[in-house]
Coordinates of C-alpha atoms in Angstrom, one line a residue:
Chain N
X19 CA 0.0 0.0 0.0
X20 CA 1.5 3.4 -1.0
X21 CA 2.2 5.7 2.0
X22 CA 0.4 8.5 0.2
X23 CA -2.5 8.6 -2.2
X24 CA -4.5 11.5 -3.5
X25 CA -8.2 10.9 -3.5
X26 CA -10.8 12.6 -5.7
X27 CA -12.9 15.2 -3.9
X28 CA -15.2 17.7 -5.7
X29 CA -14.3 20.9 -3.9
X30 CA -11.3 20.3 -1.8
X31 CA -8.3 18.0 -1.6
X32 CA -8.3 14.6 0.0
X33 CA -5.5 12.1 0.7
X34 CA -5.2 8.7 2.2
X35 CA -2.1 8.0 4.2
X36 CA -0.8 4.6 5.3
X37 CA 2.0 3.6 7.7
X38 CA 3.2 0.6 9.7
X39 CA 2.7 2.3 13.0
X40 CA 0.6 5.1 14.5
X41 CA 3.7 7.2 15.0
X42 CA 4.7 6.8 11.4
X43 CA 1.1 7.7 10.4
X44 CA 1.6 11.1 12.0
X45 CA 5.0 11.7 10.3
X46 CA 3.5 10.5 6.9
X47 CA 0.5 12.7 7.5
X48 CA 2.9 15.7 7.8
X49 CA 4.8 14.7 4.7
X50 CA 1.5 14.3 2.8
X51 CA 0.3 17.7 3.8
X52 CA 3.5 19.3 2.6
X53 CA 3.3 17.3 -0.7
X54 CA -0.3 18.3 -1.3
X55 CA 0.7 22.0 -0.7
X56 CA 3.6 21.8 -3.0
X57 CA 6.0 23.0 -0.3
X58 CA 9.6 23.5 -1.5
X59 CA 11.8 23.6 1.6
X60 CA 15.4 24.1 2.4
X61 CA 17.0 23.1 5.7
X62 CA 17.7 26.1 7.9
X63 CA 19.7 26.7 11.0
X64 CA 17.7 27.1 14.2
X65 CA 16.6 25.3 17.2
X66 CA 14.6 22.1 16.9
X67 CA 10.9 22.9 17.2
X68 CA 9.0 21.0 19.7
X69 CA 5.2 20.6 19.4
X70 CA 3.0 19.6 22.3
X71 CA -0.7 18.9 21.7
X72 CA -3.5 17.4 23.6
X73 CA -7.0 16.3 22.4
X74 CA -10.0 14.3 23.3
X75 CA -9.1 11.3 21.1
X76 CA -6.6 10.1 18.5
X77 CA -8.5 11.5 15.4
X78 CA -8.8 14.9 17.0
X79 CA -5.0 14.8 17.8
X80 CA -4.2 13.9 14.2
X81 CA -6.3 16.9 12.9
X82 CA -4.8 19.2 15.4
X83 CA -1.3 18.0 14.4
X84 CA -2.0 18.8 10.7
X85 CA -3.5 22.2 11.6
X86 CA -0.5 23.0 13.7
X87 CA 1.6 22.5 10.6
X88 CA -0.8 24.6 8.5
X89 CA -0.5 27.4 11.0
X90 CA 3.4 27.3 11.0
X91 CA 3.4 27.4 7.2
X92 CA 1.0 30.3 6.9
X93 CA 2.1 32.4 9.9
X94 CA 5.8 31.7 10.0
X95 CA 6.5 30.3 6.6
X96 CA 8.0 27.4 8.4
X97 CA 8.1 23.7 7.6
X98 CA 9.5 20.9 9.6
X99 CA 11.8 18.2 8.3
X100 CA 13.2 15.1 10.1
X101 CA 10.1 15.0 12.2
X102 CA 10.3 12.7 15.3
X103 CA 7.3 11.6 17.2
X104 CA 8.7 11.6 20.7
X105 CA 5.6 10.6 22.6
X106 CA 2.1 9.6 21.4
X107 CA -0.9 8.5 23.3
X108 CA -4.6 8.6 22.4
X109 CA -4.9 12.1 23.8
X110 CA -1.4 13.6 23.7
X111 CA 1.4 14.2 21.3
X112 CA 5.0 15.5 21.7
X113 CA 6.8 15.8 18.3
X114 CA 9.9 17.6 17.2
X115 CA 11.4 18.6 13.9
X116 CA 14.2 20.7 12.3
X117 CA 13.1 24.0 11.0
X118 CA 13.2 24.4 7.2
X119 CA 12.9 27.6 5.2
X120 CA 10.0 27.5 2.8
X121 CA 11.1 28.5 -0.6
X122 CA 7.7 28.3 -2.2
X123 CA 4.2 26.9 -1.6
X124 CA 2.2 25.7 -4.6
X125 CA -1.2 25.8 -2.9
X126 CA -2.5 27.2 0.3
X127 CA -4.4 24.9 2.7
X128 CA -7.0 26.6 4.9
X129 CA -7.4 23.7 7.3
X130 CA -7.4 20.0 7.8
X131 CA -11.0 18.9 8.4
X132 CA -12.7 16.2 10.3
X133 CA -14.9 15.3 7.3
X134 CA -15.1 11.6 6.9
X135 CA -12.0 11.2 9.1
X136 CA -11.3 7.7 10.5
X137 CA -8.0 6.2 11.7
X138 CA -8.0 2.5 11.2
X139 CA -5.6 -0.4 11.7
X140 CA -5.9 -3.4 9.5
X141 CA -3.4 -6.2 9.2
X142 CA -0.7 -4.1 10.9
X143 CA -1.3 -1.1 8.5
X144 CA -2.5 2.2 10.0
X145 CA -4.5 4.4 7.7
X146 CA -6.2 7.8 7.7
X147 CA -8.2 9.7 5.1
X148 CA -8.1 13.5 5.4
X149 CA -10.0 16.2 3.5
X150 CA -8.1 19.5 3.3
X151 CA -10.1 22.7 2.8
X152 CA -8.3 24.7 0.1
Chain U
X20 CA -27.7 5.1 -1.1
X21 CA -30.0 8.0 -2.1
X22 CA -31.2 8.0 -5.7
X23 CA -33.3 10.4 -7.8
X24 CA -36.3 8.1 -7.2
X25 CA -36.2 9.0 -3.5
X26 CA -37.1 12.7 -4.3
X27 CA -40.6 14.0 -4.8
X28 CA -41.0 16.9 -7.2
X29 CA -42.6 19.8 -5.3
X30 CA -42.8 21.9 -8.5
X31 CA -40.6 22.8 -11.4
X32 CA -37.0 23.2 -10.2
X33 CA -37.8 22.1 -6.7
X34 CA -37.4 18.6 -5.2
X35 CA -38.0 17.2 -1.7
X36 CA -36.3 14.5 0.1
X37 CA -38.7 13.7 2.9
X38 CA -37.6 13.5 6.5
X39 CA -38.7 9.9 6.5
X40 CA -35.9 9.0 4.1
X41 CA -33.4 8.4 6.9
X42 CA -34.2 7.6 10.4
X43 CA -32.2 10.3 12.0
X44 CA -33.4 13.2 9.8
X45 CA -35.4 15.7 11.7
X46 CA -36.6 17.6 8.7
X47 CA -36.9 17.4 4.9
X48 CA -34.2 18.5 2.4
X49 CA -35.3 20.6 -0.5
X50 CA -33.1 20.9 -3.5
X51 CA -33.4 23.6 -6.1
X52 CA -32.4 22.0 -9.4
X53 CA -33.5 20.8 -12.8
X54 CA -33.2 17.1 -13.6
X55 CA -29.5 17.3 -14.7
X56 CA -28.4 19.4 -11.7
X57 CA -30.2 17.0 -9.4
X58 CA -28.2 14.2 -11.0
X59 CA -25.0 16.2 -10.5
X60 CA -25.9 16.7 -6.8
X61 CA -26.3 12.9 -6.4
X62 CA -22.9 12.4 -8.0
X63 CA -20.9 13.2 -4.9
X64 CA -21.6 13.3 -1.1
X65 CA -23.7 16.6 -1.3
X66 CA -27.0 15.0 -0.6
X67 CA -25.7 12.8 2.1
X68 CA -24.1 15.9 3.8
X69 CA -27.4 17.7 3.5
X70 CA -29.2 14.8 5.2
X71 CA -26.5 15.0 7.9
X72 CA -27.4 18.6 8.5
X73 CA -31.1 17.7 8.5
X74 CA -30.3 15.4 11.4
X75 CA -29.2 18.2 13.7
X76 CA -31.4 18.9 16.7
X77 CA -33.5 22.1 16.9
X78 CA -33.9 22.9 13.2
X79 CA -36.7 25.5 12.5
X80 CA -37.6 24.0 9.2
X81 CA -36.3 22.2 6.1
X82 CA -32.7 22.2 4.9
X83 CA -32.5 24.0 1.5
X84 CA -29.8 23.1 -1.1
X85 CA -28.9 25.4 -4.0
X86 CA -28.4 24.1 -7.6
X87 CA -24.7 25.0 -7.4
X88 CA -24.3 22.5 -4.6
X89 CA -21.2 20.3 -4.3
X90 CA -19.6 18.2 -1.6
X91 CA -17.9 20.1 1.1
X92 CA -17.1 19.1 4.7
X93 CA -19.9 18.9 7.3
X94 CA -22.5 20.9 5.4
X95 CA -22.4 20.8 1.6
X96 CA -21.3 24.0 -0.2
X97 CA -24.7 25.5 -1.3
X98 CA -26.5 24.5 1.8
X99 CA -28.8 26.6 4.0
X100 CA -30.2 25.7 7.4
X101 CA -32.2 27.6 10.0
X102 CA -31.7 26.8 13.7
X103 CA -34.2 27.7 16.4
X104 CA -32.8 30.2 18.9
X105 CA -34.1 27.9 21.7
X106 CA -32.7 24.4 21.3
X107 CA -31.1 25.0 17.9
X108 CA -27.4 24.7 17.1
X109 CA -24.7 27.0 15.7
X110 CA -22.0 25.1 13.8
X111 CA -18.7 26.5 12.7
X112 CA -18.4 23.8 10.1
X113 CA -21.7 24.8 8.7
X114 CA -20.4 28.3 8.1
X115 CA -17.0 27.2 6.7
X116 CA -13.4 28.0 7.2
X117 CA -13.5 31.1 5.0
X118 CA -15.9 33.1 7.2
X119 CA -17.7 35.8 5.1
X120 CA -16.2 34.7 1.9
X121 CA -18.1 36.9 -0.5
X122 CA -18.4 39.0 -3.6
X123 CA -18.2 42.7 -4.3
X124 CA -19.3 44.2 -7.6
X125 CA -18.4 47.6 -8.8
X126 CA -19.8 49.3 -11.9
X127 CA -18.2 51.8 -14.3
X128 CA -19.3 54.1 -17.0
X129 CA -16.3 52.9 -19.2
X130 CA -17.4 51.6 -22.6
X131 CA -15.7 48.4 -23.5
X132 CA -14.8 49.3 -27.1
X133 CA -13.2 52.6 -25.9
X134 CA -10.9 51.0 -23.4
X135 CA -10.3 47.5 -24.8
X136 CA -6.7 48.4 -25.7
X137 CA -5.9 49.2 -22.1
X138 CA -7.3 46.0 -20.5
X139 CA -4.2 44.0 -20.7
X140 CA -2.2 46.7 -18.9
X141 CA -5.1 47.0 -16.4
X142 CA -5.0 43.3 -15.6
X143 CA -1.2 43.4 -15.1
X144 CA -1.4 46.4 -12.7
X145 CA -4.3 44.9 -10.8
X146 CA -2.2 41.7 -10.4
X147 CA 0.7 43.7 -9.0
X148 CA -1.4 46.1 -6.8
X149 CA -3.7 43.5 -5.2
X150 CA -1.4 41.3 -3.1
X151 CA -2.1 37.6 -3.9
X152 CA -0.7 34.2 -3.2
X153 CA 0.2 32.6 0.0
X154 CA 1.2 34.7 3.0
X155 CA 1.4 38.3 4.0
X156 CA 3.3 40.2 1.3
X157 CA 1.7 43.5 0.5
X158 CA -0.7 43.5 3.4
X159 CA -1.5 46.4 5.7
X160 CA 0.2 45.5 8.9
X161 CA -1.9 46.0 12.0
X162 CA -1.1 46.1 15.7
X163 CA -3.3 43.9 17.9
X164 CA -5.3 46.9 19.0
X165 CA -5.9 48.0 15.4
X166 CA -6.9 44.5 14.4
X167 CA -9.5 44.5 17.2
X168 CA -10.8 47.8 15.8
X169 CA -11.1 46.2 12.3
X170 CA -12.9 43.3 13.9
X171 CA -15.4 45.6 15.6
X172 CA -15.9 48.1 12.8
X173 CA -15.4 46.2 9.5
X174 CA -16.0 48.6 6.5
X175 CA -16.5 51.5 8.9
X176 CA -12.8 51.1 9.9
X177 CA -11.9 51.3 6.2
X178 CA -14.0 54.4 5.8
X179 CA -12.4 56.1 8.8
X180 CA -8.9 55.3 7.4
X181 CA -9.7 56.7 3.9
X182 CA -9.9 53.3 2.1
X183 CA -13.7 53.6 1.4
X184 CA -16.4 56.0 0.3
X185 CA -19.6 56.4 2.2
X186 CA -21.5 54.9 -0.8
X187 CA -19.2 51.8 -0.6
X188 CA -20.2 51.2 3.0
X189 CA -23.9 51.9 2.4
X190 CA -23.9 49.4 -0.4
X191 CA -22.5 46.5 1.6
X192 CA -24.5 43.9 3.5
X193 CA -25.1 45.2 7.0
X194 CA -23.1 48.2 5.9
X195 CA -20.0 46.1 6.3
X196 CA -20.2 45.8 10.0
X197 CA -21.9 43.0 12.0
X198 CA -22.8 44.4 15.5
X199 CA -21.7 42.2 18.4
X200 CA -18.3 41.2 17.0
X201 CA -16.2 40.2 20.0
X202 CA -12.4 40.2 19.4
X203 CA -12.0 38.7 22.9
X204 CA -13.4 35.5 21.6
X205 CA -10.7 35.3 19.0
X206 CA -7.5 33.3 19.8
X207 CA -4.1 34.9 19.9
X208 CA -2.9 32.7 17.1
X209 CA -5.9 33.8 14.9
X210 CA -4.9 37.4 15.6
X211 CA -1.3 36.5 14.7
X212 CA -2.5 35.3 11.3
X213 CA -4.9 38.2 10.8
X214 CA -2.5 41.0 11.7
X215 CA -0.5 40.4 8.5
X216 CA -3.2 39.5 6.0
X217 CA -5.5 42.5 5.7
X218 CA -5.8 43.8 2.1
X219 CA -4.7 40.6 0.4
X220 CA -6.5 38.4 -2.1
X221 CA -4.8 35.1 -1.1
X222 CA -4.8 32.1 -3.4
X223 CA -7.3 29.3 -4.2
X224 CA -10.6 30.2 -6.0
X225 CA -10.4 33.9 -5.0
X226 CA -10.1 36.4 -7.8
X227 CA -10.6 39.8 -9.2
X228 CA -12.4 39.9 -12.5
X229 CA -12.9 42.6 -15.1
X230 CA -16.2 42.1 -16.9
X231 CA -18.3 43.6 -19.6
X232 CA -22.0 43.9 -19.0
X233 CA -23.2 41.5 -21.7
X234 CA -27.0 41.6 -21.3
X235 CA -29.6 43.4 -19.3
X236 CA -32.8 41.6 -18.2
X237 CA -34.3 44.2 -15.9
X238 CA -33.5 47.7 -17.1
X239 CA -34.9 49.4 -14.0
X240 CA -32.9 47.4 -11.5
X241 CA -29.8 47.6 -13.7
X242 CA -30.0 51.4 -13.9
X243 CA -30.3 51.5 -10.1
X244 CA -27.1 49.5 -9.9
X245 CA -25.3 51.6 -12.5
X246 CA -25.0 48.6 -14.9
X247 CA -25.2 49.5 -18.5
X248 CA -24.9 47.1 -21.4
X249 CA -21.4 47.2 -23.0
X250 CA -19.8 48.9 -19.9
X251 CA -17.0 47.5 -17.7
X252 CA -17.6 46.2 -14.2
X253 CA -15.3 44.7 -11.6
X254 CA -15.8 41.7 -9.3
X255 CA -13.8 40.9 -6.2
X256 CA -14.2 37.5 -4.6
X257 CA -12.4 37.0 -1.3
X258 CA -12.9 36.4 2.4
X259 CA -11.3 36.6 5.8
X260 CA -8.1 34.9 4.9
X261 CA -6.0 33.1 7.5
X262 CA -7.8 35.0 10.3
X263 CA -11.2 33.4 9.5
X264 CA -9.6 30.0 8.8
X265 CA -7.9 29.9 12.2
X266 CA -11.1 31.0 14.0
X267 CA -13.0 28.2 12.4
X268 CA -10.2 25.7 13.1
X269 CA -10.1 26.8 16.8
X270 CA -13.9 26.5 17.2
X271 CA -14.3 23.2 15.3
X272 CA -11.6 21.9 17.7
X273 CA -13.1 23.3 20.9
X274 CA -16.6 22.3 20.0
X275 CA -15.5 18.6 19.8
X276 CA -15.9 18.5 23.5
X277 CA -18.9 20.8 23.6
X278 CA -21.0 18.2 21.7
X279 CA -20.1 15.7 24.4
X280 CA -21.1 18.1 27.1
X281 CA -24.5 18.8 25.5
X282 CA -25.0 15.2 24.5
X283 CA -25.3 15.9 20.8
X284 CA -24.9 12.9 18.4
X285 CA -23.4 13.8 15.1
X286 CA -23.1 11.8 11.8
X287 CA -20.0 13.9 10.9
X288 CA -17.6 15.4 13.3
X289 CA -17.1 18.4 11.0
X290 CA -20.7 19.4 11.9
X291 CA -19.8 20.0 15.6
X292 CA -22.1 22.5 17.1
X293 CA -23.3 24.0 20.3
X294 CA -26.7 25.5 21.3
X295 CA -27.1 29.0 19.7
X296 CA -27.7 30.6 23.1
X297 CA -25.1 28.6 25.1
X298 CA -21.8 30.3 26.2
X299 CA -19.9 28.3 23.6
X300 CA -22.4 29.3 20.9
X301 CA -22.3 32.9 21.8
X302 CA -18.5 32.9 21.9
X303 CA -18.3 31.5 18.4
X304 CA -20.9 34.0 17.1
X305 CA -18.8 36.8 18.6
X306 CA -15.6 35.5 16.9
X307 CA -17.3 34.7 13.6
X308 CA -18.7 38.3 13.5
X309 CA -15.1 39.5 14.1
X310 CA -13.9 37.5 11.1
X311 CA -16.9 38.7 9.0
X312 CA -16.0 42.3 9.7
X313 CA -12.4 41.6 8.8
X314 CA -13.6 40.2 5.5
X315 CA -15.7 43.2 4.7
X316 CA -12.7 45.4 5.4
X317 CA -10.5 43.1 3.3
X318 CA -12.7 43.4 0.2
X319 CA -12.9 47.1 0.8
X320 CA -9.1 47.3 0.8
X321 CA -9.0 45.3 -2.4
X322 CA -11.4 47.7 -3.9
X323 CA -9.1 50.5 -2.8
X324 CA -6.2 48.8 -4.6
X325 CA -8.4 48.3 -7.7
X326 CA -9.1 52.0 -7.8
X327 CA -5.4 52.8 -7.6
X328 CA -4.9 50.4 -10.5
X329 CA -7.6 52.1 -12.6
X330 CA -6.0 55.4 -11.9
X331 CA -2.5 54.1 -12.8
X332 CA -3.7 52.7 -16.2
X333 CA -6.7 54.7 -17.2
X334 CA -6.2 58.0 -15.3
X335 CA -2.6 58.2 -16.6
X336 CA -4.0 58.1 -20.1
X337 CA -6.5 60.9 -19.4
X338 CA -9.4 58.5 -19.4
X339 CA -12.1 59.5 -16.8
X340 CA -13.2 56.5 -14.7
X341 CA -15.2 55.8 -11.6
X342 CA -15.7 52.5 -9.8
X343 CA -19.1 52.7 -8.1
X344 CA -20.1 49.9 -5.7
X345 CA -23.1 47.9 -6.7
X346 CA -23.1 45.7 -3.6
X347 CA -21.0 43.5 -1.4
X348 CA -22.5 40.3 -0.1
X349 CA -21.3 37.3 2.0
X350 CA -21.9 33.7 1.1
X351 CA -20.4 31.9 4.1
X352 CA -22.1 33.2 7.3
X353 CA -24.4 32.5 10.2
X354 CA -26.9 35.3 11.0
X355 CA -29.8 35.8 13.4
X356 CA -32.8 36.7 11.2
X357 CA -36.6 36.7 11.4
X358 CA -38.4 34.5 8.9
X359 CA -41.9 33.3 8.5
X360 CA -41.8 29.5 9.0
X361 CA -45.0 27.4 8.8
X362 CA -47.0 30.7 8.9
X363 CA -45.3 32.0 12.0
X364 CA -42.6 34.7 12.3
X365 CA -39.7 33.2 14.1
X366 CA -36.2 34.4 15.0
X367 CA -33.7 31.9 13.8
X368 CA -29.9 31.4 13.2
X369 CA -29.6 31.0 9.4
X370 CA -26.4 29.3 8.3
X371 CA -25.5 29.9 4.7
X372 CA -22.5 28.0 3.4
X373 CA -21.8 28.7 -0.3
X374 CA -25.2 30.4 -0.4
X375 CA -26.0 34.1 -0.7
X376 CA -28.5 36.1 1.3
X377 CA -31.2 37.1 -1.2
X378 CA -33.8 39.3 0.6
X379 CA -36.8 40.4 -1.4
X380 CA -38.3 43.9 -1.9
X381 CA -39.2 45.8 1.2
X382 CA -36.4 44.7 3.5
X383 CA -35.4 47.7 5.7
X384 CA -31.8 46.7 6.0
X385 CA -31.2 47.4 2.3
X386 CA -29.9 50.7 1.1
X387 CA -32.8 53.0 -0.1
X388 CA -31.8 52.6 -3.7
X389 CA -32.6 48.8 -3.6
X390 CA -35.3 48.7 -1.0
X391 CA -38.2 48.6 -3.4
X392 CA -36.3 46.3 -5.8
X393 CA -34.9 43.6 -3.5
X394 CA -31.3 42.8 -2.6
X395 CA -28.7 42.4 -5.3
X396 CA -27.4 38.8 -5.5
X397 CA -24.0 38.4 -7.0
X398 CA -23.2 35.1 -8.6
X399 CA -19.7 34.7 -10.1
X400 CA -19.3 32.1 -12.8
X401 CA -16.0 30.3 -13.6
X402 CA -13.2 32.1 -15.4
X403 CA -14.3 31.6 -19.0
X404 CA -18.1 31.9 -18.5
X405 CA -20.7 34.4 -17.4
X406 CA -21.4 35.8 -14.0
X407 CA -24.8 37.0 -13.0
X408 CA -26.5 39.8 -11.1
X409 CA -29.9 38.8 -9.6
X410 CA -32.4 40.2 -7.2
X411 CA -33.7 38.5 -4.1
X412 CA -37.5 37.9 -4.3
X413 CA -40.5 37.3 -2.1
X414 CA -40.1 33.6 -3.3
X415 CA -36.6 33.4 -1.7
X416 CA -38.1 34.7 1.6
X417 CA -40.8 32.0 1.5
X418 CA -38.8 29.0 0.2
X419 CA -35.1 29.4 1.2
X420 CA -34.9 31.7 4.3
X421 CA -34.1 34.5 1.9
X422 CA -31.2 32.7 0.2
X423 CA -30.0 32.0 -3.3
X424 CA -27.1 30.4 -5.1
X425 CA -23.5 31.7 -4.9
X426 CA -21.7 30.5 -8.0
X427 CA -21.6 27.8 -10.7
X428 CA -20.6 25.0 -8.3
X429 CA -17.8 22.5 -8.9
X430 CA -18.6 19.3 -10.8
X431 CA -15.1 18.0 -11.3
X432 CA -12.6 17.2 -8.6
X433 CA -9.5 19.3 -8.2
X434 CA -7.4 16.2 -8.6
X435 CA -9.1 15.3 -11.9
X436 CA -8.8 18.8 -13.1
X437 CA -5.1 18.8 -12.4
X438 CA -4.7 15.4 -14.3
X439 CA -6.7 16.5 -17.3
X440 CA -6.0 20.2 -17.7
X441 CA -2.7 21.9 -18.3
X442 CA -2.6 25.4 -16.8
X443 CA -0.5 26.8 -19.7
X444 CA -2.8 25.4 -22.4
X445 CA -5.9 26.7 -20.5
X446 CA -4.4 30.1 -20.2
X447 CA -3.8 30.3 -23.9
X448 CA -7.3 29.0 -24.6
X449 CA -8.8 31.6 -22.4
X450 CA -6.6 34.4 -23.9
X451 CA -7.8 33.2 -27.3
X452 CA -11.4 33.6 -26.1
X453 CA -10.5 37.2 -25.1
X454 CA -10.0 36.6 -21.3
X455 CA -6.7 38.0 -20.1
X456 CA -5.3 35.9 -17.3
X457 CA -2.8 37.0 -14.6
X458 CA -2.0 34.3 -12.1
X459 CA 0.7 33.2 -9.8
X460 CA 0.0 29.5 -10.2
X461 CA -0.7 27.7 -13.4
X462 CA -1.6 24.4 -11.6
X463 CA -4.0 26.5 -9.5
X464 CA -5.4 27.9 -12.7
X465 CA -6.0 24.4 -14.0
X466 CA -7.9 23.4 -10.9
X467 CA -10.3 26.3 -11.5
X468 CA -10.9 25.6 -15.2
X469 CA -14.4 26.4 -16.5
X470 CA -15.1 22.8 -17.3
X471 CA -14.5 21.9 -13.6
X472 CA -17.7 23.8 -12.9
X473 CA -21.4 23.4 -13.7
X474 CA -23.0 25.5 -16.4
X475 CA -23.7 28.7 -14.5
X476 CA -26.5 29.7 -16.9
X477 CA -28.3 26.4 -16.0
X478 CA -27.9 27.2 -12.3
X479 CA -29.4 30.6 -12.8
X480 CA -32.3 29.2 -14.8
X481 CA -33.0 26.9 -11.9
X482 CA -33.0 29.6 -9.2
X483 CA -35.1 31.9 -11.3
X484 CA -37.4 29.0 -12.3
X485 CA -37.9 28.2 -8.7
X486 CA -38.6 31.8 -7.9
X487 CA -35.8 32.5 -5.5
X488 CA -34.0 34.9 -7.8
X489 CA -34.7 37.4 -10.6
X490 CA -32.4 38.1 -13.5
X491 CA -30.9 41.6 -13.7
X492 CA -27.7 41.4 -15.8
X493 CA -25.3 38.9 -17.2
X494 CA -21.6 39.7 -17.2
X495 CA -18.8 38.2 -19.4
X496 CA -15.2 38.2 -18.2
X497 CA -12.4 40.0 -20.1
X498 CA -9.6 39.8 -17.5
X499 CA -9.1 37.5 -14.5
X500 CA -6.6 38.0 -11.7
X501 CA -5.9 35.1 -9.5
X502 CA -3.5 34.3 -6.7

């Protein structure tokens, strides 16, 4: 199963992401968001960014995570590379990544939505489908 | 799976999906469409999403779906719902991320044939003067205090700062300022995003478009609007930028726990909501109004940049020009309004997502020039096709909570459009048709190709056939400026 797959969606963008672990699903989710946005990045100097999030459940955490990256991209023109998931529970996430300078963005994402969102695990493969409002 | 056979024809251009169709539906869904547009609506998740909306508690009446409907998230784009004040819900996802995304139309007395040779230059200068694309370049930077003032005052802030005329403000929905906006209900990170994005067009489906008034259908109304056949007009389509997106993101997130607190069961988490009169509901309404006022001010600043551009290109050549506001209207908003429902006047919270308010004649909130005519309804088409100016009608008050369509409506996915359409080829095709294109992104242009959209003329025939809109004028594009 490919880690990233774009899915047809009439108005917005949607993608399916697959990974062998829930931690990898979060890193692949971030990569997919950058890929969909056409982000061209260049490693930059600077301190490792740490991101701490809490939510009611895992799906909510996943959407918050993607929206955190949307915010950094829009507000600070910052992307993360070499993302590490340091700690992940059903309701909490600690992640870190190296700052990268964003050279260009192909398409602006308004937000990651909950529409049709489900995180599943089948035969050892974790999968999530996300609709991005663009 | 819902099929056409499940619908009952109410009358020409109007279909009902009864509340009995799905167990959790509290009310019927009405769709304004001809046969083909109804088939289009059934082609994606639009109808299912409308049924999800119809399952929310405390609805005052049916859910109404416009003919330009397409699948969105939570509520479909082109959906209208009215929630009771007592027991009804307010839902950030049923307003959308781009709070007060809307359209502004300005008329001119410039005759197309006389200025045709200057339109390419005008398109180029509009592209340079109206900051577009991702981020903050070209915006008017604001301190947090000044941003709060924009949130409270909307277009009136722009008037005070010299970016607007009094007529601009008068000819804007709610005079460009929703009372009760509460910047304190806006998160610091939304303010961080908003501070650097006022006066920018952004990217996506937002645009400026120079049009020619192609055909007049109601001479009296067109004259009141300053629209004359063969003259230029300008449309601005934009919203509240990252400021509104972040407010929606914040409230969709925080309402995830509100639905648990209030024991609300949802078929789609993007439809999270809270009672209209609850502390959570009031907080969102205050923040949403702040974003709405930001968007009114944003379109006003883009109009200011457009006027600078006209002066640079036309004024510099000694051509006398004037851009006079026709109207400015939102198509993503929740508002407290009074409607007659089942024969009784009732105060409700009307959510319009990809639907335009379309109040009929006699509404006191309209500027005097339109009060006897009805409210102007602005319906942009896709880049290569027509846009329309309509009037709200008594029929829209009775059938759709004073609402009408907002555009052509997508019919092809963005992914398919990217696969099948090359931006460069599309640009030359459009240029060949006489539509000058200025854009920062050719792949983005391809996604917005005219054939990714429904036939706007067909959409207009449906709303006018159903009696929720009345034709005034048809516009054809001669220049499109996109982020």
